Coordinates of C-alpha atoms and ligand atoms in Angstrom, one line a residue:
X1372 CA 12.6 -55.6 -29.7
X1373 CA 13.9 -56.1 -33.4
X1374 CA 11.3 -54.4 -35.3
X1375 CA 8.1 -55.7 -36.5
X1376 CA 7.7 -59.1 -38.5
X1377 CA 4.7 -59.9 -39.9
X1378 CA 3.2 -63.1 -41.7
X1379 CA 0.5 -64.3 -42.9
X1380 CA -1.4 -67.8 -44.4
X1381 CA -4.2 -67.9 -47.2
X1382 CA -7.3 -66.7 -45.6
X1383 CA -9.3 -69.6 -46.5
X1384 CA -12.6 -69.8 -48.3
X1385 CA -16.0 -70.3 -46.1
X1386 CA -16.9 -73.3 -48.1
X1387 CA -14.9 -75.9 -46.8
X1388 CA -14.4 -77.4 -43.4
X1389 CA -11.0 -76.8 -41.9
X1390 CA -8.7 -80.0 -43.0
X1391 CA -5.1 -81.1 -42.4
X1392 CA -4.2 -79.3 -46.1
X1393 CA -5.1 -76.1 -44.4
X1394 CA -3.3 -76.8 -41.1
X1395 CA -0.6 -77.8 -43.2
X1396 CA -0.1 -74.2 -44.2
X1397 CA -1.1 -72.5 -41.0
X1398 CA 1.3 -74.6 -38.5
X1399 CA 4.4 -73.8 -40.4
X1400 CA 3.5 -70.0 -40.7
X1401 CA 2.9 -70.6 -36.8
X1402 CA 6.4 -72.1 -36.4
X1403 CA 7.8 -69.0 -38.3
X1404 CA 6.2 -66.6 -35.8
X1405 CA 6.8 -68.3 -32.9
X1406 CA 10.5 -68.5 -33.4
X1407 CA 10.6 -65.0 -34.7
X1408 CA 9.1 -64.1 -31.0
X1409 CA 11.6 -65.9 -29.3
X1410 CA 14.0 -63.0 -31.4
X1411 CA 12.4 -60.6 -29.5
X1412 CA 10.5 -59.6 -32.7
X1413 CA 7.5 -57.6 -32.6
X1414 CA 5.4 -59.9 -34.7
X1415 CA 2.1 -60.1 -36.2
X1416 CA 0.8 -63.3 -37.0
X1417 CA -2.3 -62.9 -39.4
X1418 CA -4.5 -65.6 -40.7
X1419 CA -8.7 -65.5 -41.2
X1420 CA -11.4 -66.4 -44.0
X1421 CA -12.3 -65.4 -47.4
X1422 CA -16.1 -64.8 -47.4
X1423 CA -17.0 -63.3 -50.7
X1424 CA -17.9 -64.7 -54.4
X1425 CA -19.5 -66.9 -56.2
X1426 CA -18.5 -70.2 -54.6
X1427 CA -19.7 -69.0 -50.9
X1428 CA -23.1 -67.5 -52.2
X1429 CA -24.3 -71.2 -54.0
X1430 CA -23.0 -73.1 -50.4
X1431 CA -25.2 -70.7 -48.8
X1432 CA -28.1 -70.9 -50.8
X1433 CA -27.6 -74.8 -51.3
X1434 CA -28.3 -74.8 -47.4
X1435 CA -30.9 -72.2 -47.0
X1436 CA -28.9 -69.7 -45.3
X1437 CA -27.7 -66.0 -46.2
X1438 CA -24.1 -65.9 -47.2
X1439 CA -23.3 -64.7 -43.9
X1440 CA -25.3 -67.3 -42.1
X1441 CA -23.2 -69.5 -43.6
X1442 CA -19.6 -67.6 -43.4
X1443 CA -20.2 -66.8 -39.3
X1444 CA -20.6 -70.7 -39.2
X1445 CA -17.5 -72.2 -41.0
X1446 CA -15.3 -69.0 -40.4
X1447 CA -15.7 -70.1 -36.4
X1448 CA -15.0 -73.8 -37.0
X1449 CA -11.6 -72.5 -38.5
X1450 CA -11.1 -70.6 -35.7
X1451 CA -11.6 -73.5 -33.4
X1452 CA -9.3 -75.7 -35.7
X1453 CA -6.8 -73.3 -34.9
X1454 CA -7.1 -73.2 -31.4
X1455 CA -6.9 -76.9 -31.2
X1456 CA -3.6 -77.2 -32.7
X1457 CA -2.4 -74.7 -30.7
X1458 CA -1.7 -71.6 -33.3
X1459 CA -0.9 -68.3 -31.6
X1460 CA -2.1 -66.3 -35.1
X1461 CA -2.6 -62.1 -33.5
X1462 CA -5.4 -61.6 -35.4
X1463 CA -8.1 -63.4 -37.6
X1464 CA -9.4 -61.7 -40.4
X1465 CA -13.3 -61.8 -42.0
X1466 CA -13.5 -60.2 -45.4
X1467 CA -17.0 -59.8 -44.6
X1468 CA -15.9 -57.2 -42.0
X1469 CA -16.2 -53.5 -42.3
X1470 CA -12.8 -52.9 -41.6
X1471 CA -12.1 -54.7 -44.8
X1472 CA -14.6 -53.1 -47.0
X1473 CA -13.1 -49.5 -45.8
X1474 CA -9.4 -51.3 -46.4
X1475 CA -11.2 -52.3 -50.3
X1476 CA -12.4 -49.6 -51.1
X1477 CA -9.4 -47.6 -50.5
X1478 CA -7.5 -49.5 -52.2
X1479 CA -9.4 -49.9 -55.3
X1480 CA -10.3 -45.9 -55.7
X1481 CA -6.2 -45.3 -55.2
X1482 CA -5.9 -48.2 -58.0
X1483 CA -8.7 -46.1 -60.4
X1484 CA -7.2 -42.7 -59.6
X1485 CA -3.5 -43.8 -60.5
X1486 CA -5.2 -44.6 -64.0
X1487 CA -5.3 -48.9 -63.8
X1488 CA -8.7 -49.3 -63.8
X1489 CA -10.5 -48.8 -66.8
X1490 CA -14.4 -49.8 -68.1
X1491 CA -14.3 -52.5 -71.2
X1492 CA -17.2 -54.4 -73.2
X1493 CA -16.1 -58.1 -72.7
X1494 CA -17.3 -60.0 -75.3
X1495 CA -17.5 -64.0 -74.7
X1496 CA -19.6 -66.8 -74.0
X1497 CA -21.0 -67.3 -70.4
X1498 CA -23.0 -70.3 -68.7
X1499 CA -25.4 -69.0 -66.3
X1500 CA -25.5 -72.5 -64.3
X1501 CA -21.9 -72.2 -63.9
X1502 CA -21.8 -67.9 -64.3
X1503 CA -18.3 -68.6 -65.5
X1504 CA -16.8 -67.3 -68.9
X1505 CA -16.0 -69.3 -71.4
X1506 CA -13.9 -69.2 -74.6
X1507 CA -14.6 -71.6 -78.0
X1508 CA -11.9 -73.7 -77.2
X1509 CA -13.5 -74.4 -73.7
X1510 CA -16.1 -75.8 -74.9
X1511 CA -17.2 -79.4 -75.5
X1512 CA -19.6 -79.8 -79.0
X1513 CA -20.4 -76.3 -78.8
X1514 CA -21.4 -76.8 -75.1
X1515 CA -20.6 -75.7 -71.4
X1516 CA -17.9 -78.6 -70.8
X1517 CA -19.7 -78.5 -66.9
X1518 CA -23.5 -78.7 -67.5
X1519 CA -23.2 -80.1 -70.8
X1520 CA -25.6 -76.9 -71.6
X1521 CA -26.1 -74.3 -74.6
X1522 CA -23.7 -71.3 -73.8
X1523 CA -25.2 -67.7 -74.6
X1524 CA -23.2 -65.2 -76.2
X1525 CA -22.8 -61.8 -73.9
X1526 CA -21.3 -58.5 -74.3
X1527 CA -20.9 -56.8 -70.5
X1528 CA -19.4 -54.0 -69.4
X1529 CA -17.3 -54.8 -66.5
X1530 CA -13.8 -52.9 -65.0
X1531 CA -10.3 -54.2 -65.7
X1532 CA -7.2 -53.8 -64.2
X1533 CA -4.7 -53.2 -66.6
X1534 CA -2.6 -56.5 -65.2
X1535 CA -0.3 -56.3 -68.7
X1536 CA 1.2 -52.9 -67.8
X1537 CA 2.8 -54.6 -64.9
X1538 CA 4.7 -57.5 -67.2
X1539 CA 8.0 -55.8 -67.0
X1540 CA 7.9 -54.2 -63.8
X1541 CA 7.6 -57.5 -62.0
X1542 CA 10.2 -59.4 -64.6
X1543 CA 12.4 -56.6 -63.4
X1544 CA 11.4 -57.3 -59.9
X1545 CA 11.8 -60.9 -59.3
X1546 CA 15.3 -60.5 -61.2
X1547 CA 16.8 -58.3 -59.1
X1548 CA 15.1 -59.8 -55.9
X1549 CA 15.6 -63.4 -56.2
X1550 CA 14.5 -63.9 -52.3
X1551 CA 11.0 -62.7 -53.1
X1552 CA 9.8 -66.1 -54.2
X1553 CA 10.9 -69.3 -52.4
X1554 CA 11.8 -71.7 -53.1
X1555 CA 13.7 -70.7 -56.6
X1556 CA 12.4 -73.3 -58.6
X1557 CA 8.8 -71.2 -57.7
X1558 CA 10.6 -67.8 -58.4
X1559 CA 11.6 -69.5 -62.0
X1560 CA 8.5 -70.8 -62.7
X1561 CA 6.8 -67.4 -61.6
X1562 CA 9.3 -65.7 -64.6
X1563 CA 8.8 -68.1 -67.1
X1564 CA 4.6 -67.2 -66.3
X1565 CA 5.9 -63.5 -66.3
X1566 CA 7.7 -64.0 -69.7
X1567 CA 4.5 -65.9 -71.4
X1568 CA 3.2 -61.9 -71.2
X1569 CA 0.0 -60.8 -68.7
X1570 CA -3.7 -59.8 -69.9
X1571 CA -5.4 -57.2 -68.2
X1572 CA -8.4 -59.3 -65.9
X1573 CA -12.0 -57.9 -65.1
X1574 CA -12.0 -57.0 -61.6
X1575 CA -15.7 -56.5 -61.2
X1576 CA -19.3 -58.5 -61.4
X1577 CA -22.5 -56.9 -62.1
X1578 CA -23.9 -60.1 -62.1
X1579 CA -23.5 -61.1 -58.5
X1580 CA -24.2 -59.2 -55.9
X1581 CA -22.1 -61.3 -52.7
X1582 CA -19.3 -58.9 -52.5
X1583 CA -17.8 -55.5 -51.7
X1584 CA -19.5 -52.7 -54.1
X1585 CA -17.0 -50.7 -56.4
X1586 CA -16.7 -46.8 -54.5
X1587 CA -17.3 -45.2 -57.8
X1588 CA -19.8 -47.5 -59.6
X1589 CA -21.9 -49.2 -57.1
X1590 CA -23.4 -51.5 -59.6
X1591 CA -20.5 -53.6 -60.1
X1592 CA -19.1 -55.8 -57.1
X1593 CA -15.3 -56.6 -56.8
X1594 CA -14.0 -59.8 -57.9
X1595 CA -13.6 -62.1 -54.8
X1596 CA -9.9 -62.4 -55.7
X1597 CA -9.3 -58.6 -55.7
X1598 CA -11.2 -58.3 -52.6
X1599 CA -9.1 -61.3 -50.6
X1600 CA -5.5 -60.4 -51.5
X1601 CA -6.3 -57.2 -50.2
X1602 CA -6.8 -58.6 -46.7
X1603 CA -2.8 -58.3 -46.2
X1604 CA -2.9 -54.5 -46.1
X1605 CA -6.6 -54.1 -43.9
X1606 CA -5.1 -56.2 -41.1
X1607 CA -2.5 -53.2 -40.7
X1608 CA -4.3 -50.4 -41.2
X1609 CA -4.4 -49.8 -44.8
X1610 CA -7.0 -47.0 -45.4
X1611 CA -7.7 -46.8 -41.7
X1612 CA -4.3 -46.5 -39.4
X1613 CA -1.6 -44.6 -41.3
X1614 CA 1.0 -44.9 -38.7
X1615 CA 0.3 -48.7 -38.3
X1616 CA 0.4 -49.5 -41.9
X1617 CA 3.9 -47.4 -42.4
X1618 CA 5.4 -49.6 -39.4
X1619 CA 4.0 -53.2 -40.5
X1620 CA 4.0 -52.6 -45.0
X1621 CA 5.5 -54.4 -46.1
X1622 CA 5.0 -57.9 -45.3
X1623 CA 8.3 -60.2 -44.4
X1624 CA 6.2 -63.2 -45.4
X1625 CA 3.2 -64.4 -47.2
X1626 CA 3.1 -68.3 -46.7
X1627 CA 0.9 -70.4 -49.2
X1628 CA 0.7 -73.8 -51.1
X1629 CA 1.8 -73.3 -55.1
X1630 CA -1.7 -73.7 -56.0
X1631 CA -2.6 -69.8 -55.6
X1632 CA 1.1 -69.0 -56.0
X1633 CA 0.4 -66.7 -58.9
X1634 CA -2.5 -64.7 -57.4
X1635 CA 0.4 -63.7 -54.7
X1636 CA 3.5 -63.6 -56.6
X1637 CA 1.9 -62.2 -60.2
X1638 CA -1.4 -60.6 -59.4
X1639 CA -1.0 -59.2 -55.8
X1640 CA 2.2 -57.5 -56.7
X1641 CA 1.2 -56.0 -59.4
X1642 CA -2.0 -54.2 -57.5
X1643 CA 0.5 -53.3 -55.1
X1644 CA 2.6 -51.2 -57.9
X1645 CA -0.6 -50.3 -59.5
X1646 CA -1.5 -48.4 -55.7
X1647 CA 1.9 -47.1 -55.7
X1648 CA 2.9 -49.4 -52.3
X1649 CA 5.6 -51.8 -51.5
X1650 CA 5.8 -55.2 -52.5
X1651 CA 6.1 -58.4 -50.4
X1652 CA 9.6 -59.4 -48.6
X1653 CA 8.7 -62.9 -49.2
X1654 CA 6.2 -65.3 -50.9
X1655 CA 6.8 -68.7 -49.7
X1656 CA 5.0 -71.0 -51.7
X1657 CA 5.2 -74.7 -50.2
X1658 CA 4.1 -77.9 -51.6
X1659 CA 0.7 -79.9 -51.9
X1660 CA 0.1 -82.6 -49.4
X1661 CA -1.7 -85.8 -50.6
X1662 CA -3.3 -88.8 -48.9
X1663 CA -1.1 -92.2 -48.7
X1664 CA -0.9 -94.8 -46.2
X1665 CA -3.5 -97.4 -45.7
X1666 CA -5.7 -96.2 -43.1
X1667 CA -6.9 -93.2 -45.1
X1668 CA -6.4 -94.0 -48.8
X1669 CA -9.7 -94.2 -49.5
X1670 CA -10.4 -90.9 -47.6
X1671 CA -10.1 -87.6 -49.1
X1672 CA -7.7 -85.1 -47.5
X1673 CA -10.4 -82.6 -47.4
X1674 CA -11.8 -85.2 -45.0
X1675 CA -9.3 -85.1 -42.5
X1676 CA -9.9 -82.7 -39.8
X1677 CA -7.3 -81.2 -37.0
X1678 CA -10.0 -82.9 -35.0
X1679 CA -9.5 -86.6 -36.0
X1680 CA -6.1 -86.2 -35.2
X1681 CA -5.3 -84.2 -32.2
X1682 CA -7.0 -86.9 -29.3
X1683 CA -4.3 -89.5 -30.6
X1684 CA -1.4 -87.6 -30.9
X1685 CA -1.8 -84.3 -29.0
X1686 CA -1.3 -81.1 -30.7
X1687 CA 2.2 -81.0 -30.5
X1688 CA 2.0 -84.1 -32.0
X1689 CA 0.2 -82.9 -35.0
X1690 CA 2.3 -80.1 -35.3
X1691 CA 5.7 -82.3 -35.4
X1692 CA 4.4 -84.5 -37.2
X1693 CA 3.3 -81.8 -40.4
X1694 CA 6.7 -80.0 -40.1
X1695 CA 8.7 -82.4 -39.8
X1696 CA 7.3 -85.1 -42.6
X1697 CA 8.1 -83.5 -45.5
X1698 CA 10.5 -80.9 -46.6
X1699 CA 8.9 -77.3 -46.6
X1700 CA 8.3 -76.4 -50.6
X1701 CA 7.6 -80.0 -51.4
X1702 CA 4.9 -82.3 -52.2
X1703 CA 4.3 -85.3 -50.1
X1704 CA 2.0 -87.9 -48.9
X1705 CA 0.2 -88.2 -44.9
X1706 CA -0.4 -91.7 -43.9
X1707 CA -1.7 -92.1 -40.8
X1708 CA 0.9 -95.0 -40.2
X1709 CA 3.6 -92.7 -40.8
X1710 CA 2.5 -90.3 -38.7
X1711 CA 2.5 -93.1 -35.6
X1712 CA 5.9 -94.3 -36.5
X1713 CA 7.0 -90.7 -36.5
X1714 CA 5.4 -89.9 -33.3
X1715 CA 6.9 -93.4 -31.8
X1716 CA 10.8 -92.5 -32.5
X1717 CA 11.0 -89.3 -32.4
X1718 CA 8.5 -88.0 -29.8
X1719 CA 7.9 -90.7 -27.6
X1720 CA 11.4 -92.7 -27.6
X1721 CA 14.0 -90.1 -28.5
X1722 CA 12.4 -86.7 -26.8
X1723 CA 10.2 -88.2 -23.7
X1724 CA 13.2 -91.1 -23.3
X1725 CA 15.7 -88.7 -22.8
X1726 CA 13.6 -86.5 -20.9
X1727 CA 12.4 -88.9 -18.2
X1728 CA 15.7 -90.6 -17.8
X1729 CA 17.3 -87.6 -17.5
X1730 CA 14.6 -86.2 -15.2
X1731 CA 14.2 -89.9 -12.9
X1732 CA 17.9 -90.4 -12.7
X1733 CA 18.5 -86.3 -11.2
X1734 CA 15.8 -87.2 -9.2
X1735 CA 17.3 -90.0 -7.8
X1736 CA 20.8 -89.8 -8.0
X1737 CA 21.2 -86.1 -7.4
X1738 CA 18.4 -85.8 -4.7
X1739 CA 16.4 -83.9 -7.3
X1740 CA 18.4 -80.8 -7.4
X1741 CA 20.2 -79.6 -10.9
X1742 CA 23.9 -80.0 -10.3
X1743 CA 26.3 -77.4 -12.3
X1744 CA 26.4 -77.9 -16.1
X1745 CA 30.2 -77.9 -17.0
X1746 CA 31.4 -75.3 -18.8
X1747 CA 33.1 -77.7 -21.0
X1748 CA 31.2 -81.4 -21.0
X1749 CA 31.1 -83.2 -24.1
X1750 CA 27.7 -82.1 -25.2
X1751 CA 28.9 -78.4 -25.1
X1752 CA 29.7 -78.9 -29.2
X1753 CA 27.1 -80.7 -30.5
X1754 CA 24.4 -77.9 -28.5
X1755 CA 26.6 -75.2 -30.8
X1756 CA 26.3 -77.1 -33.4
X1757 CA 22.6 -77.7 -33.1
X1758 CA 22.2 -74.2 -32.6
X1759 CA 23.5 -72.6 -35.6
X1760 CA 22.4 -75.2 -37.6
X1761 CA 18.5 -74.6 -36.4
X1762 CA 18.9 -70.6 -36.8
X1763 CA 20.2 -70.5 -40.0
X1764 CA 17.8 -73.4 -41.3
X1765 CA 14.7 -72.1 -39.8
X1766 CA 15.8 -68.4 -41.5
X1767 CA 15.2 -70.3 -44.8
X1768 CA 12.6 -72.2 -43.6
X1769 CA 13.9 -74.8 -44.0
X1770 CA 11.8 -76.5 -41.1
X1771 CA 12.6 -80.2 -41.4
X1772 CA 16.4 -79.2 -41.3
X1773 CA 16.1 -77.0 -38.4
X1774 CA 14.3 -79.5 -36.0
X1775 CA 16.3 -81.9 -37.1
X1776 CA 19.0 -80.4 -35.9
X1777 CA 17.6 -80.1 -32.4
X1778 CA 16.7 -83.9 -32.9
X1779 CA 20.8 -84.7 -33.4
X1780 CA 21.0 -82.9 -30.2
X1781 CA 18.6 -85.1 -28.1
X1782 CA 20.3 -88.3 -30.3
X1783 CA 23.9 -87.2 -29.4
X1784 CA 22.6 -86.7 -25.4
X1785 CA 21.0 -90.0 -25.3
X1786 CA 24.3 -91.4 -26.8
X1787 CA 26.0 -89.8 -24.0
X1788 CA 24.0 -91.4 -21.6
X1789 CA 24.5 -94.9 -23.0
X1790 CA 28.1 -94.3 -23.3
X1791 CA 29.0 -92.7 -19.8
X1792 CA 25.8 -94.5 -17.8
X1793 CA 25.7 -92.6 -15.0
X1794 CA 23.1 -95.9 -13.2
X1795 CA 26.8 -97.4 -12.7
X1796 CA 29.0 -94.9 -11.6
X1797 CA 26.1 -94.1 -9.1
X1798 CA 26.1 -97.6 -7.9
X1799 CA 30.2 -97.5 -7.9
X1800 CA 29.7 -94.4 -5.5
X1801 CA 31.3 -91.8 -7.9
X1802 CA 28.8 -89.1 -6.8
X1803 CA 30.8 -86.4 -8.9
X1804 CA 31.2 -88.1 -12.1
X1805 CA 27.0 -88.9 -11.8
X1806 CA 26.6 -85.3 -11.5
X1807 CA 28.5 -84.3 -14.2
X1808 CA 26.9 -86.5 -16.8
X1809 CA 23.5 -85.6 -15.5
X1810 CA 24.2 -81.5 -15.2
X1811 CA 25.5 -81.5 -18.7
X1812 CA 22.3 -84.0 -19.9
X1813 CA 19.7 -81.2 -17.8
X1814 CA 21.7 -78.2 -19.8
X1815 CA 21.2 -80.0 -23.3
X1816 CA 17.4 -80.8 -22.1
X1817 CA 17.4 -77.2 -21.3
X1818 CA 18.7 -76.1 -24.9
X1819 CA 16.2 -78.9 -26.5
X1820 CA 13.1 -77.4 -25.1
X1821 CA 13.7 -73.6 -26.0
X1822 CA 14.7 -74.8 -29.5
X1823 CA 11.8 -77.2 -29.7
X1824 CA 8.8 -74.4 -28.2
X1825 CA 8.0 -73.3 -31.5
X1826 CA 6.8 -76.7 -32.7
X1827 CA 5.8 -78.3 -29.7
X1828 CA 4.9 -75.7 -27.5
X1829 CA 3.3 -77.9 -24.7
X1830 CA 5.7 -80.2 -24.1
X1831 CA 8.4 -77.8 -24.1
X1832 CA 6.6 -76.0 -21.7
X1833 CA 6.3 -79.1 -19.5
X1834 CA 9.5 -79.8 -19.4
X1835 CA 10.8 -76.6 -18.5
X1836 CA 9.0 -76.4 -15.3
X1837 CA 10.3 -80.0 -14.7
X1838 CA 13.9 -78.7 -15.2
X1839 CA 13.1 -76.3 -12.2
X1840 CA 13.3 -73.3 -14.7
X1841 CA 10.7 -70.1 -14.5
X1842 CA 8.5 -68.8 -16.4
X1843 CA 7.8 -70.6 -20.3
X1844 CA 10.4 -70.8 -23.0
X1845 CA 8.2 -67.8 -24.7
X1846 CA 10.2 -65.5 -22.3
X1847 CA 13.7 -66.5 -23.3
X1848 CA 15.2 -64.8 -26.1
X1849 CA 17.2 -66.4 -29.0
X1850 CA 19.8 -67.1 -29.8
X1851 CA 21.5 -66.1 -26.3
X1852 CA 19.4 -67.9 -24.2
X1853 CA 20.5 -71.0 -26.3
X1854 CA 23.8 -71.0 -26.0
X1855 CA 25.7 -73.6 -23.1
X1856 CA 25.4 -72.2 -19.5
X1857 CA 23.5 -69.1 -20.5
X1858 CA 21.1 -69.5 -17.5
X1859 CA 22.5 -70.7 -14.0
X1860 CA 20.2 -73.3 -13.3
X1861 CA 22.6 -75.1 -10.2
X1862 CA 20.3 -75.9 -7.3
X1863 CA 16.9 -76.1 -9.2
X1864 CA 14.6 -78.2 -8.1
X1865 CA 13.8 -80.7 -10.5
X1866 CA 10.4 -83.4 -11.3
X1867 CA 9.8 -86.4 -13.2
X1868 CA 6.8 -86.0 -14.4
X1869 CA 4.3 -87.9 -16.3
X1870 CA 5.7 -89.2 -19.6
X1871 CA 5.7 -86.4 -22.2
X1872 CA 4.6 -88.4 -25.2
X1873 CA 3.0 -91.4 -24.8
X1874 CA 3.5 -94.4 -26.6
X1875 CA 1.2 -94.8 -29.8
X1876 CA 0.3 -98.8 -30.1
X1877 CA -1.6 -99.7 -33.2
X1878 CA -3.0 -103.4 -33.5
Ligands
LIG2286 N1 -9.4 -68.1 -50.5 C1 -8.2 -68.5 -51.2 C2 -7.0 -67.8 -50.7 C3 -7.0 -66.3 -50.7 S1 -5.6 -65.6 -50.0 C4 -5.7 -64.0 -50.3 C5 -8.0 -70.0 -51.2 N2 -8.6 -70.6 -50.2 S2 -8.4 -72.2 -49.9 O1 -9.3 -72.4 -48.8 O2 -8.6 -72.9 -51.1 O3 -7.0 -72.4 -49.4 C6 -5.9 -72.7 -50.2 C7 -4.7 -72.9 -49.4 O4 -4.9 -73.9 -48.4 C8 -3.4 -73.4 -50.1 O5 -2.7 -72.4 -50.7 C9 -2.7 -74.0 -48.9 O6 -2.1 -73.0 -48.1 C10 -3.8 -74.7 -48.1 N3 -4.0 -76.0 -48.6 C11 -5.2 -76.6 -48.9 N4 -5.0 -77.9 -49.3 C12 -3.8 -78.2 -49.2 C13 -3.0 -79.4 -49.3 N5 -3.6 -80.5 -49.7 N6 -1.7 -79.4 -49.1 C14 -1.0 -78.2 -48.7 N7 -1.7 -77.1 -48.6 C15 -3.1 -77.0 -48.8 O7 -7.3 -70.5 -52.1

């Protein structure tokens, strides 16, 4: 065991339906965890639903349910999103459950006692339809620029945290961390926020009552924002579990889209100081995935479910397909026609190809028992290469690199295969040469599917029973178990199969 790892996703808010933008997120953090497993790491993968405010409340009521009605409903569909695609998250997180308002309050009364809480009169303009805040500038001929209504002028008393205090702290912070925000052009863009100077924000409502109360001023509920970034620390123990919060705090990776990049690298950190705890390792903020392609230009992302997918292309499919496309920390566009082109090369010709020729020909050739992988075949360099090249990419997360250096590797075999074609040295009678090529092809299959498990966790899995191994690629541990001849696998029985992937045909 290497010590604990722990990441996390957004938890994401109750009113939508889960969609690809959200799986988006959640498969690469899944990736991240699963090869950190395959370290030997102790991990904890954490993702789950943000139930409280403003925006869950007015779904609720627009349907005739309690908030909770509502949250227990969509919080489950995410659930089952996740378990379509295949996501191996430890725990799933409510914010409607106790453990969180114990982890909340906590939190916000160690905030209060250490002096960054403080009661102000705001002073503004507020539109009940919207019960948002407004400032002149906002609106449009002296009107809410949403309802197109009067505003009414409101002096409240409300709590705010003291967010400006924190201004130099965290400029201090991200200067002599550079790794806490990736990619660097988010860490720069985070600074030059940072430099613009912070204003203290009111943490609480009085005016809705859909949240978790304060613990010394009942009256006023916690701002859903304050209330969801908190989830990070209730998931391990914060308030509750001492021992289990000292061994997980603090987090080696938050993973998130740039659209709530500051709430994690501005605001989050600086409640963190403001408790007197540790800041994140890591806040990975990737990029915003948009709708191209034919197909589905006329459909809005938030349209496109895990569920429309997965019964065309599997869920390793829809998992290679979204980590793989784009490069992680970029914007990017899904077209359904891409995807199938994608899926075609690189799943069904290049990985099932080399799989089932491989597979049919030891099956046929070799009476369907592994032969011995030389210790130095031809392949033996471009698996090391593959290798280092995947762990060092995937430590960046750098996904698209690091599987595509285990595609080179399935490339390089099938070129191997074309060049020495072992169907003619069979048929010339050259029974050793046949095994050679095919005991060096069934090592680099062998390499390909523990490398591949944390993306395509089925397939891999497949194929390793196929190669006549034991157990799953879960149970090997990187990166010794990826390394040329690591395993004796001589005299395994070995299957063909059914084909792994499929061909896609689209009219
Ligand atoms: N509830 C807050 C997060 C609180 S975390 C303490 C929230 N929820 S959300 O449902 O709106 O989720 C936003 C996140 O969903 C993004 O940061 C990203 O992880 C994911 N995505 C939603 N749409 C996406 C795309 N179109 N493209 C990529 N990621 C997307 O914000």
């Amino acid at each position: 065991m290497s010590g604990s790892f722990y990441v996390t996703t957004p938890i994401y808010y109750v009113n939508d339906a889960p969609h690809i933008g959200h799986a988006y997120t959640t498969v690469h953090a899944d990736v991240l965890a699963r090869w950190r497993r395959l370290h030997g790491d102790d991990v904890l993968f954490l993702t789950g639903t943000d139930e409280h405010g403003l925006k869950i409340q007015r779904a609720a009521e627009e349907r005739g349910l309690t908030p909770l009605e509502w949250a227990d409903t969509t919080s489950a569909r995410f659930r089952e999103a996740w378990a379509l695609i295949d996501i191996s998250n430890d725990d799933f997180i409510r914010t409607t459950e106790p453990r969180h308002r114990v982890a909340v309050q906590a939190f916000l009364q160690q905030v209060y006692d250490n002096g960054f809480i403080e009661l102000a009169t705001y002073e503004g303009l507020y539109c009940v339809a919207c019960e948002a805040y407004y400032v002149d500038d906002d609106l449009v001929d002296g009107l809410c620029p949403i309802h197109q209504r009067p505003v009414e002028s409101v002096s409240e008393e409300n709590y705010f945290f003291q967010l400006s205090k924190f201004e130099q702290p965290l400029i201090e912070h991200y200067e002599a961390n550079p790794e806490a925000v990736q990619p660097e052009s988010k860490r720069n863009e985070v600074l030059g926020f940072l430099r613009q100077g912070l204003r203290d924000f009111s943490m609480s409502r009085t005016s809705i009552s859909w949240g978790i109360p304060l613990p010394w001023d009942p009256a006023h509920v916690t701002y859903v924002w304050y209330d969801a970034l908190i989830n990070y620390a209730t998931a391990v123990g914060f308030g509750a579990d001492p021992d289990q919060f000292e061994y997980r705090w603090p987090v080696q990776y938050h993973v998130l889209a740039k659209d709530i990049l500051r709430f994690h690298a501005v605001y989050w950190p600086a409640m963190l100081m403001a408790a007197g705890l540790p800041l994140p390792e890591h806040v990975f903020a990737h990029g915003y995935l948009l709708v191209g392609g034919e197909k589905m230009s006329k459909t809005s992302l938030n349209n496109i479910a895990p569920a429309d997918l997965v019964p065309e292309f599997g869920s390793d499919g829809f998992r290679y397909h979204f980590v793989t496309d784009l490069h992680f920390g970029q914007d990017g566009d899904f077209s359904y026609e891409g995807m199938v082109a994608r899926y075609n090369a690189d799943l069904a010709n290049n990985f099932g190809n080399l799989a089932s020729r491989v597979l049919n020909m030891a099956v046929t050739y070799c009476g369907g028992v592994v032969p011995d992988a030389r210790a130095e075949g031809p392949l033996v360099a471009h698996a090391a290469i593959a290798l280092d090249a995947y762990e060092s990419a995937l430590g960046e997360l750098k996904f698209d690199d690091g599987f595509g250096a285990v595609w080179q590797l399935i490339r390089d075999a099938n070129g191997y295969i074309e060049d020495s074609q072992p169907w003619k040295t069979h048929k010339a009678g050259d029974a050793a040469v046949t095994a050679a090529v095919l005991g060096d092809c069934l090592e680099a299959l062998r390499i390909v599917a523990l490398l591949a498990s944390p993306l395509i966790p089925r397939a891999a899995s497949a194929l390793w029973t196929r190669l006549g191994l034991t157990g799953a690629p879960e149970d090997a541990r990187l990166p010794d178990a990826a390394v040329w001849g690591a395993v004796a696998t001589t005299g395994n029985a070995v299957e063909k199969g059914e084909s792994l992937f499929p061909r896609i045909d689209v009219p």
